[in-house]
C-alpha cells in the first residue's frame, strides 16, 4: 500500500487547487456543444496516468511549472485517450492500492510500447517493479514524511543531484529488488531501491514524491525527466496559454455573439477578458449585483471591466429583487436555491433584452477550471458538467454553446493568465467568495437589508485590517459571520443589546480541508475594537477556531 493519507504540511508555496464550487451562481449553463480547451496535438505534453494518488494533480501542475503542458488521464481510460495526445512522456502516479491486492490497477504494457519515456512515481514505480520482474513487498515499517535518501549511482535521472538529500515519502509497500535490466540508483533507511532506471528502454521509477516541496530536488528531477529524457523544449507558459486560447476562441465563436455572467471572481474575470481579447465587442458581460456583495465590490468590477478594459458590460442592480425573494427564507439551502433561481431569472431577462436589441448570444462563457473537470470525472473532452455548475438547473430554453477558456487550467495558472492580461491584483488575488454571497453569512435567520449592511461594514473592517497587515494572500478566506443572536453589553455607561460578529479566517490549499488561521492578537484586537467602536449595532466580537473537518468554511 502506498500514498497513505498522512498529515502532510502544505505541499507547495502557492498551490491553489480550485475549490469545486466557488463562484457558482454567476455561471449559468445550458450546453449544446463545447470545446474541450485542450492545446493542439502540436503542443508538447506529458500525460500523467492517474492511479488515484493524493498528489496526482500536483504532478501535472509541477510538470506545467517546468513549461510542459500536462493532463491527467484515469488509469482505466481507453488507450486512445493517451495516444491522441501524442505525449512526449508518461508519468505513472502514486495511488492507494497495493500491487498485491486483488483489484489493484495493473500496468498496461502498451504504455511501455509507445516509444516514449515512462516515469513511475510511488505506486507507479511499484507497478513497474512488480510487473517487470522486480520484488515488491510490504516493509515492516512504512516511510511517511521527510526521509533521507542516499544516491549510490545517479544514472540519467538523478544526475546533478547530491549524494545525500532528503525527499518526501508516503508508502508501506517497498521495492526490494529492481527488475532485470534496471539499475538501482538510490536507497533510504527502509527502501533499498528508492529510485531505479533502465536507461536503454527509457523506463524510470522513484519511490518518493518529486512534486511536493519537501523533496528539495524534486522539481530538478522532474525537469531532467522532461528535458533530458523526454526531450521537451519546455516553452509552455501563461503567455502561450493566452495566445493559444485566443486562437481557439476565435475558431469556435467565429462572428457569433457571446454572453458572460461576470461575478467579480478571478475565474469569470479572466475568462471574460480572454474572450474579449479574442472577439472584442462580440462579447457582452452581464454583472448582476444581487446586493449580497461585499462593500464596493460592484464598483470595482464595473470600474475594471467597463472603464479600464472597455468591455461591453450590462450592470444590473437587482438587490431589491433578491431581497424580496429572500424575505422569510432562513434555511441555508432554501437561501441558495432562492438566490440561484433569481439569478437565472435576471440573467435570462438580460439575455432576452440583448436578443431583442439584435445582439442574441449563441455562446456563453463559463469559468470552469481543470480541477472542476477532474472532479466531475469527466476528463478532458468529455461533455459532462458537474450539477453544481448549473445553479439550480437551467431552463431548457436558455440554450447556449459553452466557451470555457479555463477548462485546462489550474487556479494558479488562471491567476498568472489574469496578470498577463493586465487584470488588477485586487481581482487576480481575490479570495474565493461564494455565489450566494453575504446571504449565507447572516446565519440562522433572514438576510434582511439591515443585517446585511451590518455584516458588510464589519467585513469591510476585517478586510481592511487584514490587507493592512499584509496577510490577505496568505489566507484562503477571511470573512465575518453574523449569527441571529444578540447579547448584552455595556458601552458608555449604557446597557446595550447588540449583534455578535464572528471572525472566520482559514488557510487551505483547495477548500477540501482548512485550518483556522492563527491571526496575530494585535490584529484581532484592532479589528474587534474598530467593529465595536464604528458599528453601533455591534457589541461583541468572537473568533471561530474550527478547522474543516469537522466544520465547513462557511457557517451555512
Ligand atoms: P464549505 O463551506 O463547504 O466551502 O467548506 C468550501 C468553499 O466553497 C465555497 N462555498 C460556496 N461557493 N456557492 C459557491 O459559489 C455556494 O453555495 C458555496 N458554499 C460554500 C466556500 O466559500 C469555500 O470557498
XYZ file of C-alpha atoms and ligand atoms in Angstrom:
580
model
C 0.000 0.000 0.000
C 1.257 3.420 -0.838
C 0.173 7.010 -0.591
C -1.456 6.535 2.761
C -3.025 9.781 3.848
C -0.695 11.326 6.386
C -0.679 14.712 7.927
C 1.085 16.454 5.100
C 2.164 20.031 5.574
C 1.468 22.466 2.762
C 2.706 20.728 -0.343
C 3.706 23.831 -2.247
C 4.105 27.529 -1.711
C 1.250 28.747 -3.819
C -0.831 25.809 -4.872
C -4.401 26.756 -5.255
C -6.294 23.773 -6.434
C -9.537 25.485 -7.210
C -12.344 24.525 -4.982
C -15.082 22.970 -6.971
C -17.870 25.269 -6.090
C -16.775 28.804 -5.693
C -18.496 31.494 -7.756
C -21.183 29.138 -8.916
C -24.274 31.244 -9.148
C -22.728 33.526 -11.724
C -22.193 30.655 -14.098
C -25.374 29.560 -15.770
C -25.113 26.945 -18.446
C -27.242 25.044 -20.865
C -24.785 23.343 -23.110
C -25.374 22.308 -26.683
C -21.816 21.910 -27.735
C -18.434 22.703 -26.251
C -14.767 22.925 -26.972
C -12.511 20.912 -24.671
C -9.978 23.724 -24.483
C -7.003 21.369 -24.651
C -3.961 22.549 -26.558
C -3.445 21.211 -30.034
C -1.502 17.987 -30.571
C 1.447 20.051 -31.678
C 1.841 21.376 -28.111
C 4.320 19.153 -26.369
C 2.715 17.430 -23.462
C 3.283 14.733 -20.904
C 0.426 12.597 -19.676
C 0.033 11.678 -16.013
C -1.704 8.317 -15.717
C -3.708 8.664 -12.530
C -3.814 5.709 -10.140
C -5.732 7.751 -7.579
C -2.840 9.220 -5.593
C -3.387 12.232 -3.395
C -0.739 14.157 -5.325
C -1.687 13.227 -8.900
C -2.999 16.689 -9.738
C 0.071 18.201 -8.212
C 2.307 16.160 -10.523
C 0.565 17.669 -13.554
C 0.922 21.128 -12.065
C 4.620 20.684 -11.404
C 5.140 19.432 -14.947
C 3.395 22.551 -16.195
C 5.608 24.642 -13.900
C 8.511 23.165 -15.870
C 6.948 24.557 -19.059
C 5.373 21.382 -20.392
C 1.614 21.030 -20.719
C 0.282 18.076 -18.751
C -3.046 16.390 -18.226
C -4.305 13.591 -16.019
C -5.806 10.511 -17.629
C -7.514 7.911 -15.444
C -5.619 4.610 -15.385
C -8.621 2.747 -16.766
C -9.328 5.145 -19.663
C -9.071 3.818 -23.211
C -5.522 3.872 -24.556
C -6.693 6.233 -27.265
C -7.139 8.910 -24.567
C -3.362 8.829 -24.234
C -2.251 8.256 -27.819
C -4.411 11.047 -29.250
C -2.454 13.477 -27.091
C 0.736 12.407 -28.758
C 2.650 12.665 -25.459
C 6.397 13.137 -25.183
C 6.446 11.126 -21.990
C 4.256 9.326 -19.500
C 4.215 9.579 -15.733
C 2.539 6.890 -13.661
C 1.207 8.465 -10.474
C 1.008 7.174 -6.925
C -2.148 5.555 -5.625
C -3.718 3.972 -2.562
C -3.622 0.350 -3.783
C -1.093 -2.394 -3.127
C 0.210 -4.201 -6.207
C -0.809 -7.416 -4.450
C -4.425 -6.566 -3.767
C -6.981 -8.245 -5.940
C -8.473 -5.180 -7.520
C -5.248 -3.227 -7.796
C -4.873 -1.274 -11.030
C -2.441 -3.071 -13.326
C 0.275 -1.737 -15.550
C -0.817 -1.618 -19.157
C 2.083 -2.942 -21.165
C 1.026 -0.861 -24.176
C 2.197 2.185 -22.259
C 5.742 0.865 -22.415
C 5.438 0.303 -26.136
C 4.522 3.821 -27.153
C 8.167 4.661 -27.704
C 8.225 7.484 -25.136
C 9.931 7.580 -21.718
C 7.947 6.418 -18.697
C 8.444 7.581 -15.125
C 6.699 5.753 -12.274
C 6.227 7.633 -9.013
C 5.465 5.751 -5.759
C 2.733 3.246 -6.696
C 3.713 3.875 -10.326
C 7.233 2.682 -9.571
C 5.986 -0.311 -7.582
C 3.829 -1.316 -10.534
C 6.807 -1.134 -12.876
C 8.970 -3.121 -10.444
C 6.316 -5.753 -9.783
C 5.283 -6.305 -13.380
C 8.741 -6.238 -14.914
C 10.201 -8.882 -12.615
C 11.449 -6.993 -9.575
C 10.478 -7.672 -5.954
C 7.923 -5.540 -4.102
C 6.941 -6.373 -0.541
C 5.304 -4.739 2.386
C 8.074 -3.377 4.627
C 7.918 -3.905 8.390
C 7.659 -0.154 8.803
C 6.411 2.337 6.294
C 8.037 5.624 5.361
C 5.829 8.653 5.801
C 7.129 12.166 5.555
C 10.604 13.594 5.258
C 13.143 10.863 4.573
C 16.908 10.762 3.969
C 17.927 9.498 0.567
C 21.387 8.233 -0.488
C 22.189 8.319 -4.163
C 24.532 5.424 -4.975
C 24.529 5.825 -8.728
C 22.881 8.944 -10.168
C 22.238 7.421 -13.604
C 20.455 9.669 -16.068
C 17.550 10.588 -13.819
C 19.349 11.777 -10.684
C 22.446 13.213 -12.364
C 23.491 16.543 -10.869
C 21.707 15.999 -7.554
C 23.686 15.440 -4.322
C 24.620 12.037 -2.931
C 22.840 12.824 0.334
C 19.468 14.524 0.033
C 16.041 14.467 1.611
C 12.771 13.560 -0.025
C 9.106 13.091 0.836
C 7.857 9.526 1.113
C 4.400 8.098 1.711
C 4.395 4.301 1.332
C 4.436 0.923 3.036
C 4.941 -1.402 0.062
C 8.589 -1.196 -0.912
C 10.741 -2.187 -3.864
C 13.374 -4.597 -2.531
C 14.851 -5.584 -5.891
C 14.798 -3.724 -9.178
C 13.667 -5.706 -12.242
C 16.274 -7.193 -14.614
C 17.858 -4.531 -16.791
C 17.275 -1.815 -14.191
C 19.935 -0.085 -12.122
C 19.079 0.749 -8.521
C 20.023 4.431 -8.187
C 19.224 5.350 -4.599
C 18.021 3.970 -1.297
C 16.669 5.128 2.042
C 16.558 3.599 5.520
C 13.580 1.436 4.599
C 13.716 1.312 0.798
C 16.709 -0.489 -0.713
C 15.504 0.691 -4.123
C 14.082 4.198 -3.817
C 14.950 5.103 -7.425
C 15.704 2.926 -10.459
C 16.144 3.215 -14.194
C 16.577 1.273 -17.369
C 18.142 3.987 -19.487
C 18.074 1.844 -22.620
C 14.342 1.209 -22.509
C 13.851 4.680 -21.007
C 11.833 3.447 -18.028
C 12.358 5.176 -14.667
C 10.965 4.874 -11.177
C 11.120 6.855 -7.955
C 9.548 5.848 -4.694
C 9.487 9.403 -3.336
C 7.332 12.322 -4.419
C 9.219 14.844 -6.539
C 6.093 17.007 -6.833
C 5.920 18.154 -3.200
C 8.057 20.995 -1.895
C 9.501 18.763 0.808
C 11.539 16.992 -1.830
C 14.089 19.759 -2.398
C 15.458 18.296 -5.649
C 12.054 17.128 -6.837
C 11.491 19.855 -9.373
C 15.024 19.393 -10.706
C 14.425 15.666 -11.139
C 11.138 16.285 -12.934
C 12.880 18.834 -15.121
C 15.598 16.301 -16.007
C 12.963 13.773 -16.927
C 11.140 16.273 -19.121
C 14.021 17.975 -20.855
C 16.918 15.483 -20.895
C 14.928 12.297 -21.121
C 11.726 13.235 -22.958
C 13.450 15.952 -24.999
C 10.816 18.583 -24.234
C 11.523 22.208 -25.062
C 9.581 23.479 -22.062
C 8.046 26.548 -23.676
C 4.539 26.332 -22.261
C 3.715 29.482 -20.236
C 0.859 31.816 -19.320
C 1.705 33.891 -22.406
C 1.440 30.846 -24.638
C -1.847 29.916 -22.967
C -3.228 33.334 -23.815
C -2.157 33.032 -27.439
C -3.459 29.501 -27.820
C -6.800 30.210 -26.149
C -7.402 33.344 -28.171
C -6.919 31.402 -31.394
C -9.175 28.652 -30.097
C -11.970 31.028 -29.025
C -11.861 32.753 -32.429
C -12.119 29.420 -34.179
C -15.043 28.326 -32.014
C -17.043 31.533 -31.996
C -16.410 32.938 -35.470
C -18.566 36.026 -35.768
C -21.135 34.775 -33.228
C -22.202 36.752 -30.200
C -21.091 35.784 -26.721
C -22.504 36.491 -23.283
C -20.739 36.155 -19.924
C -22.033 36.362 -16.375
C -19.401 38.308 -14.517
C -19.180 37.813 -10.764
C -16.000 39.685 -9.910
C -14.273 36.424 -9.033
C -10.994 35.628 -10.697
C -12.341 32.788 -12.849
C -15.146 34.638 -14.576
C -12.989 37.772 -14.841
C -10.108 36.008 -16.579
C -12.450 34.016 -18.812
C -14.255 37.202 -19.845
C -11.025 39.057 -20.560
C -9.666 36.222 -22.681
C -12.852 36.129 -24.722
C -12.802 39.900 -25.087
C -9.223 39.753 -26.348
C -10.299 37.138 -28.842
C -13.546 38.537 -30.218
C -13.774 42.089 -28.836
C -17.232 43.595 -28.758
C -18.932 40.399 -29.861
C -18.848 39.768 -26.104
C -21.290 41.320 -23.658
C -20.755 40.804 -19.941
C -23.647 40.816 -17.545
C -22.906 41.781 -13.976
C -25.804 41.085 -11.644
C -25.489 42.984 -8.402
C -27.618 40.919 -6.056
C -26.981 43.206 -3.110
C -25.123 40.403 -1.362
C -21.632 41.519 -2.380
C -19.001 42.946 -0.131
C -18.537 46.682 0.212
C -17.589 48.453 -3.046
C -17.226 45.173 -4.918
C -19.653 46.080 -7.660
C -17.949 49.426 -8.226
C -14.575 47.701 -8.583
C -15.823 45.152 -11.090
C -17.635 47.730 -13.180
C -14.636 50.055 -12.972
C -12.203 47.409 -14.157
C -14.268 45.958 -16.981
C -16.197 48.894 -18.345
C -13.759 51.712 -17.705
C -10.326 50.082 -17.893
C -10.824 47.274 -20.386
C -13.736 48.769 -22.341
C -15.633 45.503 -22.232
C -19.311 45.945 -23.137
C -20.987 45.468 -19.774
C -24.562 45.434 -18.628
C -24.673 46.074 -14.879
C -27.982 45.211 -13.281
C -28.821 46.449 -9.808
C -31.135 43.649 -8.747
C -30.680 43.984 -4.992
C -34.342 44.809 -4.313
C -35.469 41.740 -6.224
C -33.079 39.454 -4.383
C -34.067 40.862 -1.009
C -37.715 40.368 -1.846
C -37.044 36.771 -2.889
C -35.153 36.158 0.360
C -37.906 37.513 2.572
C -38.855 34.948 5.199
C -36.206 32.479 3.971
C -33.995 31.246 6.797
C -32.888 27.743 5.870
C -29.446 27.702 4.165
C -30.284 25.513 1.182
C -33.527 27.403 0.634
C -31.484 30.628 0.540
C -29.109 29.155 -2.025
C -31.988 27.935 -4.177
C -33.806 31.264 -3.992
C -30.665 33.164 -4.968
C -29.783 30.731 -7.769
C -33.299 30.913 -9.191
C -33.416 34.692 -9.012
C -30.032 34.915 -10.670
C -31.209 32.794 -13.564
C -34.329 34.944 -13.932
C -32.313 38.162 -14.043
C -29.691 36.712 -16.351
C -32.287 35.286 -18.743
C -34.107 38.605 -18.846
C -30.904 40.387 -19.769
C -30.089 37.801 -22.434
C -33.591 38.252 -23.863
C -33.211 42.039 -23.855
C -29.927 41.739 -25.725
C -31.543 39.416 -28.243
C -34.375 41.926 -28.670
C -31.780 44.578 -29.395
C -30.309 42.432 -32.166
C -27.464 41.008 -30.068
C -28.686 37.475 -29.470
C -25.903 35.427 -27.946
C -25.234 31.937 -29.169
C -22.312 31.360 -26.800
C -21.987 31.509 -23.041
C -18.635 31.939 -21.298
C -18.079 29.721 -18.308
C -15.099 29.867 -15.940
C -14.835 26.099 -15.457
C -11.364 25.114 -14.212
C -9.359 21.955 -14.775
C -9.919 20.843 -11.194
C -13.690 21.020 -11.796
C -13.209 18.877 -14.887
C -11.159 16.310 -12.973
C -13.530 16.370 -10.020
C -16.513 15.723 -12.229
C -14.723 12.642 -13.535
C -15.273 13.969 -16.999
C -11.682 14.201 -18.152
C -10.668 16.404 -20.999
C -13.045 16.492 -23.861
C -15.989 14.872 -22.158
C -19.147 16.886 -22.231
C -20.325 16.440 -18.703
C -20.825 19.323 -16.335
C -20.979 18.911 -12.615
C -24.504 19.593 -11.492
C -23.369 22.300 -9.126
C -22.191 24.377 -12.045
C -25.737 24.571 -13.260
C -27.109 26.652 -10.487
C -30.499 25.379 -9.580
C -30.788 23.763 -13.009
C -31.195 25.959 -16.044
C -34.341 26.254 -18.049
C -34.123 24.349 -21.314
C -34.756 27.432 -23.392
C -31.554 29.055 -22.144
C -29.743 27.378 -24.919
C -26.099 28.294 -25.367
C -22.927 26.680 -26.613
C -20.257 26.890 -23.939
C -16.982 28.725 -24.257
C -14.674 27.534 -21.485
C -11.227 29.040 -21.957
C -10.018 27.959 -18.499
C -11.043 24.338 -18.812
C -7.461 23.134 -18.942
C -6.061 25.464 -16.279
C -5.329 25.192 -12.587
C -6.233 28.120 -10.356
C -2.684 29.418 -10.091
C -2.401 29.370 -13.883
C -5.651 31.302 -14.131
C -4.129 33.930 -11.860
C -0.978 34.049 -13.976
C -3.080 34.494 -17.107
C -5.068 37.251 -15.352
C -1.859 39.085 -14.559
C -0.635 38.552 -18.112
C -3.849 40.160 -19.363
C -3.401 43.157 -17.061
C -6.162 42.355 -14.587
C -5.591 44.352 -11.366
C -4.069 42.435 -8.444
C -7.181 43.061 -6.419
C -9.219 40.924 -8.795
C -6.467 38.415 -9.593
C -5.851 37.623 -5.942
C -9.389 37.936 -4.676
C -10.173 35.319 -2.078
C -12.952 32.925 -3.072
C -16.389 34.341 -2.386
C -19.496 32.165 -2.510
C -22.082 32.914 -5.151
C -24.892 33.418 -2.594
C -22.605 35.988 -1.001
C -23.357 37.577 2.340
C -26.802 35.961 2.482
C -25.280 32.702 3.726
C -23.220 34.602 6.288
C -26.248 36.092 8.005
C -26.794 32.788 9.728
C -29.749 31.242 11.452
C -32.105 33.911 10.228
C -33.348 36.005 7.373
C -30.879 38.047 5.351
C -32.528 41.438 5.772
C -31.074 44.653 4.411
C -30.311 45.852 7.934
C -28.347 42.713 8.835
C -26.591 42.596 5.501
C -25.476 46.193 5.977
C -24.049 45.484 9.435
C -22.267 42.409 8.122
C -20.928 44.285 5.070
C -19.431 47.012 7.254
C -17.915 44.521 9.709
C -16.477 42.540 6.811
C -15.029 45.719 5.342
C -13.186 46.471 8.583
C -11.803 42.938 8.723
C -10.648 43.032 5.080
C -9.050 46.418 5.529
C -7.064 45.360 8.591
C -6.031 42.034 7.083
C -4.770 43.734 3.934
C -3.003 46.350 6.021
C -1.252 43.566 7.960
C -0.140 42.031 4.629
C -1.980 38.778 5.338
C -4.672 38.818 2.661
C -2.941 36.499 0.203
C -1.802 34.072 2.861
C -5.376 33.331 3.818
C -7.619 31.160 1.712
C -10.591 33.112 3.010
C -11.265 35.704 5.681
C -14.724 36.989 6.407
C -17.326 37.758 9.061
C -20.430 35.895 10.039
C -23.460 37.483 11.668
C -25.471 34.998 13.730
C -29.081 35.718 14.531
C -28.171 36.330 18.174
C -27.961 39.414 20.333
C -26.037 39.743 23.540
C -25.944 42.198 26.398
C -23.102 44.642 26.686
C -22.206 47.920 28.264
C -20.928 50.838 26.226
C -20.502 54.379 27.564
C -22.284 53.511 30.835
C -25.264 52.253 28.920
C -26.611 48.779 28.637
C -26.628 47.585 25.038
C -28.245 44.662 23.340
C -26.366 44.201 20.098
C -25.112 41.882 17.404
C -22.255 39.410 17.735
C -19.787 39.402 14.849
C -17.796 36.229 14.243
C -14.382 36.436 12.617
C -13.637 33.466 10.366
C -10.224 33.162 8.698
C -8.808 29.955 7.268
C -5.780 28.671 5.453
C -6.281 25.971 2.861
C -4.940 24.638 -0.415
C -8.167 23.608 -2.026
C -11.081 24.249 0.370
C -11.493 20.494 0.831
C -9.759 20.817 4.175
C -8.914 24.006 6.041
C -7.245 25.141 9.212
C -8.269 28.179 11.239
C -5.725 30.912 10.723
C -3.601 31.976 13.676
C -4.181 35.707 13.226
C -1.940 37.878 15.402
C -3.563 39.041 18.655
C -2.873 42.707 17.997
C -4.599 42.443 14.622
C -7.595 40.769 16.259
C -7.710 43.447 18.892
C -7.658 46.229 16.298
C -10.412 44.583 14.288
C -12.611 43.992 17.326
C -12.219 47.459 18.748
C -12.884 49.068 15.366
C -16.012 46.972 14.888
C -17.379 47.813 18.314
C -16.387 51.469 18.024
C -17.542 52.112 14.452
C -20.608 49.910 14.279
C -23.348 50.980 16.620
C -25.214 47.694 16.282
C -22.264 45.501 17.305
C -21.242 44.951 20.921
C -19.347 41.656 20.802
C -16.739 40.093 18.514
C -15.689 36.434 18.653
C -13.218 34.263 16.766
C -14.070 30.942 15.109
C -11.316 28.378 15.750
C -12.891 25.436 13.950
C -10.970 23.542 11.281
C -12.524 21.743 8.316
C -13.337 18.969 9.043
C -15.246 18.904 11.315
C -16.578 22.370 10.441
C -17.139 23.738 6.957
C -15.598 27.036 5.929
C -18.924 28.809 5.617
C -21.344 28.627 8.518
C -24.312 27.820 6.340
P -17.506 24.947 2.704
O -18.305 25.942 3.475
O -18.334 23.822 2.150
O -16.966 25.751 1.448
O -16.302 24.458 3.456
C -15.939 25.357 0.591
C -15.725 26.502 -0.389
O -16.888 26.702 -1.202
C -17.417 27.986 -1.014
N -18.882 27.844 -0.982
C -19.698 28.172 -1.992
N -19.446 28.712 -3.202
N -21.743 28.689 -3.687
C -20.480 28.982 -4.038
O -20.278 29.505 -5.125
C -22.071 28.141 -2.508
O -23.245 27.900 -2.228
C -20.988 27.870 -1.621
N -20.933 27.353 -0.374
C -19.616 27.338 0.005
C -16.835 28.483 0.294
O -16.774 29.894 0.359
C -15.482 27.836 0.292
O -14.547 28.551 -0.500
